Short mmCIF file of C-alpha atoms in Angstrom, two decimals:
data_model
loop_
_atom_site.label_atom_id
_atom_site.label_comp_id
_atom_site.label_asym_id
_atom_site.label_seq_id
_atom_site.Cartn_x
_atom_site.Cartn_y
_atom_site.Cartn_z
CA MET A 1 65.34 133.41 0.77
CA PRO A 2 67.37 130.93 3.55
CA HIS A 3 70.71 131.16 3.50
CA LEU A 4 71.48 127.69 1.40
CA ASP A 5 69.05 128.49 -1.38
CA LYS A 6 71.26 132.09 -1.60
CA HIS A 7 74.48 130.03 -1.40
CA ARG A 8 73.06 127.47 -4.23
CA PHE A 9 72.23 130.44 -6.69
CA ALA A 10 75.22 132.00 -6.21
CA MET A 11 77.28 128.59 -6.99
CA GLN A 12 74.49 128.19 -9.91
CA LEU A 13 75.76 131.40 -11.53
CA SER A 14 79.06 130.75 -11.20
CA GLN A 15 78.84 127.36 -12.96
CA ILE A 16 76.46 128.87 -15.58
CA SER A 17 79.13 131.52 -15.95
CA ARG A 18 81.97 129.40 -16.64
CA ALA A 19 80.16 126.51 -18.40
CA TRP A 20 78.58 128.84 -21.07
CA ARG A 21 82.20 130.50 -21.69
CA ALA A 22 83.65 127.12 -21.78
CA GLU A 23 81.16 125.81 -24.57
CA LEU A 24 81.46 129.01 -26.56
CA ASP A 25 84.97 128.51 -26.39
CA ARG A 26 85.18 124.97 -27.50
CA ARG A 27 82.76 125.98 -30.61
CA LEU A 28 84.92 129.04 -31.42
CA VAL A 29 88.27 126.92 -31.48
CA GLY A 30 88.19 126.57 -35.05
CA LEU A 31 88.58 130.37 -35.43
CA GLY A 32 92.28 129.87 -34.05
CA LEU A 33 91.31 132.48 -31.24
CA SER A 34 91.67 132.31 -27.61
CA GLN A 35 88.34 133.23 -25.55
CA ALA A 36 90.51 136.12 -24.26
CA ARG A 37 91.30 137.63 -28.05
CA TRP A 38 87.59 136.56 -29.77
CA LEU A 39 86.56 138.53 -26.41
CA VAL A 40 88.68 141.57 -27.43
CA LEU A 41 87.69 141.51 -30.66
CA LEU A 42 83.71 141.26 -29.63
CA HIS A 43 84.04 144.26 -27.25
CA LEU A 44 85.85 146.26 -30.01
CA SER A 45 83.42 145.38 -32.35
CA ARG A 46 80.94 147.30 -30.37
CA PHE A 47 82.58 150.76 -29.98
CA GLU A 48 81.21 153.34 -32.41
CA ALA A 49 84.80 154.73 -32.66
CA PRO A 50 88.16 153.44 -32.35
CA PRO A 51 88.94 153.36 -28.18
CA THR A 52 92.05 154.14 -26.61
CA GLN A 53 94.02 151.19 -25.11
CA ARG A 54 92.44 152.08 -21.52
CA GLU A 55 89.06 152.34 -22.76
CA LEU A 56 89.09 148.93 -24.45
CA ALA A 57 90.85 147.57 -20.93
CA GLN A 58 88.07 148.92 -19.16
CA SER A 59 85.20 147.39 -21.49
CA VAL A 60 86.73 143.87 -21.49
CA GLY A 61 87.37 144.13 -17.68
CA VAL A 62 91.31 143.47 -17.90
CA GLU A 63 94.27 145.48 -16.66
CA GLY A 64 96.32 147.52 -19.00
CA PRO A 65 99.48 144.67 -19.27
CA THR A 66 97.02 141.92 -19.89
CA LEU A 67 95.23 144.11 -22.88
CA ALA A 68 98.60 144.43 -24.34
CA ARG A 69 99.61 141.28 -24.58
CA LEU A 70 96.49 140.13 -26.37
CA LEU A 71 96.93 143.27 -28.72
CA ASP A 72 100.16 142.11 -29.41
CA GLY A 73 98.59 138.99 -30.62
CA LEU A 74 95.64 140.15 -32.40
CA GLU A 75 98.04 142.87 -34.26
CA ALA A 76 100.42 139.85 -35.23
CA GLN A 77 97.20 138.18 -36.57
CA GLY A 78 96.51 141.32 -38.84
CA LEU A 79 93.50 141.88 -36.73
CA VAL A 80 94.14 144.65 -35.00
CA SER A 81 95.97 148.01 -35.60
CA ARG A 82 97.29 150.63 -32.93
CA GLN A 83 97.56 154.33 -33.66
CA ALA A 84 98.92 156.80 -31.42
CA VAL A 85 96.65 159.62 -30.62
CA GLU A 86 97.72 162.86 -31.24
CA GLU A 87 96.83 164.58 -28.05
CA ASP A 88 99.01 162.29 -26.35
CA ARG A 89 101.78 160.38 -27.65
CA ARG A 90 101.04 157.80 -25.09
CA ALA A 91 97.76 156.65 -25.85
CA LYS A 92 96.65 154.32 -28.33
CA LYS A 93 93.68 154.00 -30.42
CA ILE A 94 92.77 150.47 -30.96
CA SER A 95 91.25 149.80 -34.48
CA LEU A 96 90.12 146.50 -36.40
CA ARG A 97 91.52 145.45 -39.45
CA PRO A 98 89.45 144.17 -42.36
CA LYS A 99 90.73 140.67 -41.83
CA ALA A 100 88.56 140.91 -38.61
CA LYS A 101 85.13 141.31 -40.08
CA PRO A 102 84.51 137.87 -41.03
CA LEU A 103 85.97 136.36 -38.10
CA ILE A 104 83.45 138.87 -35.80
CA GLU A 105 80.44 137.69 -37.99
CA GLN A 106 81.50 134.06 -37.33
CA ILE A 107 81.78 135.02 -33.66
CA GLU A 108 78.30 136.53 -33.35
CA THR A 109 76.63 133.70 -35.51
CA ILE A 110 78.18 130.64 -33.30
CA SER A 111 77.18 132.95 -29.77
CA THR A 112 73.87 133.57 -31.15
CA GLN A 113 73.57 130.00 -32.11
CA LEU A 114 74.53 128.89 -28.83
CA ARG A 115 72.11 131.62 -26.76
CA GLU A 116 69.20 130.16 -28.85
CA GLU A 117 70.12 126.25 -27.85
CA LEU A 118 70.51 127.76 -24.07
CA PHE A 119 67.57 129.77 -23.75
CA SER A 120 65.28 126.90 -25.32
CA GLY A 121 62.26 126.11 -23.24
CA ILE A 122 62.28 129.37 -21.17
CA SER A 123 59.30 131.45 -21.32
CA PRO A 124 59.57 135.27 -21.94
CA GLU A 125 58.08 135.86 -18.43
CA ASP A 126 61.02 133.68 -16.63
CA LEU A 127 63.92 135.26 -18.82
CA SER A 128 62.70 138.94 -17.69
CA ARG A 129 62.38 137.83 -14.06
CA SER A 130 65.69 136.31 -14.06
CA GLN A 131 67.06 139.45 -16.00
CA ALA A 132 65.51 141.87 -12.76
CA VAL A 133 67.08 139.61 -10.23
CA HIS A 134 70.58 139.66 -11.91
CA ALA A 135 69.99 143.48 -12.52
CA GLN A 136 69.61 143.85 -8.71
CA ILE A 137 72.57 141.79 -7.77
CA LEU A 138 74.77 143.82 -10.22
CA ALA A 139 73.33 147.01 -8.55
CA ASN A 140 74.02 145.44 -5.17
CA LEU A 141 77.78 144.77 -6.20
CA GLU A 142 78.16 148.07 -8.01
CA ARG A 143 77.02 150.30 -4.79
CA ARG A 144 79.56 148.15 -2.92
CA GLY A 145 82.21 148.70 -5.53
CA SER A 146 81.75 152.66 -5.52
CA GLY A 147 81.27 152.67 -1.74
CA ALA A 148 84.70 150.86 -1.46
CA LYS A 149 86.90 153.14 -3.30
#
């Protein structure tokens, strides 16, 4: 792949990611949640058991202090609760409150609708090939990340 094509591909990936998040954020604005907050709720909803604050921060991809501020806001909205972990009083487990469930369902419905719109006209074969390319890029990034430590 010529250098220019790789550059263009990388720019498109970045633009798609940014535009996709912006459109989803625009559609979710009526829920009264910032992108960062609804992202935390979605990640939290995917854990089988309440995660620790550290586990949730790793899942969302944010630093601990950033997550703590987001959780403060979500807790004030009555959407999450924190409980001390018996084995380690410094650690906190994060749980969804019942009030969060309908919000998460709305987030899922809206994001599913957007996905359907965005993938309209793309064949399963093209989607599969794109996923393979993206998986290889992620694997290359992970190899670099683990080698840098």
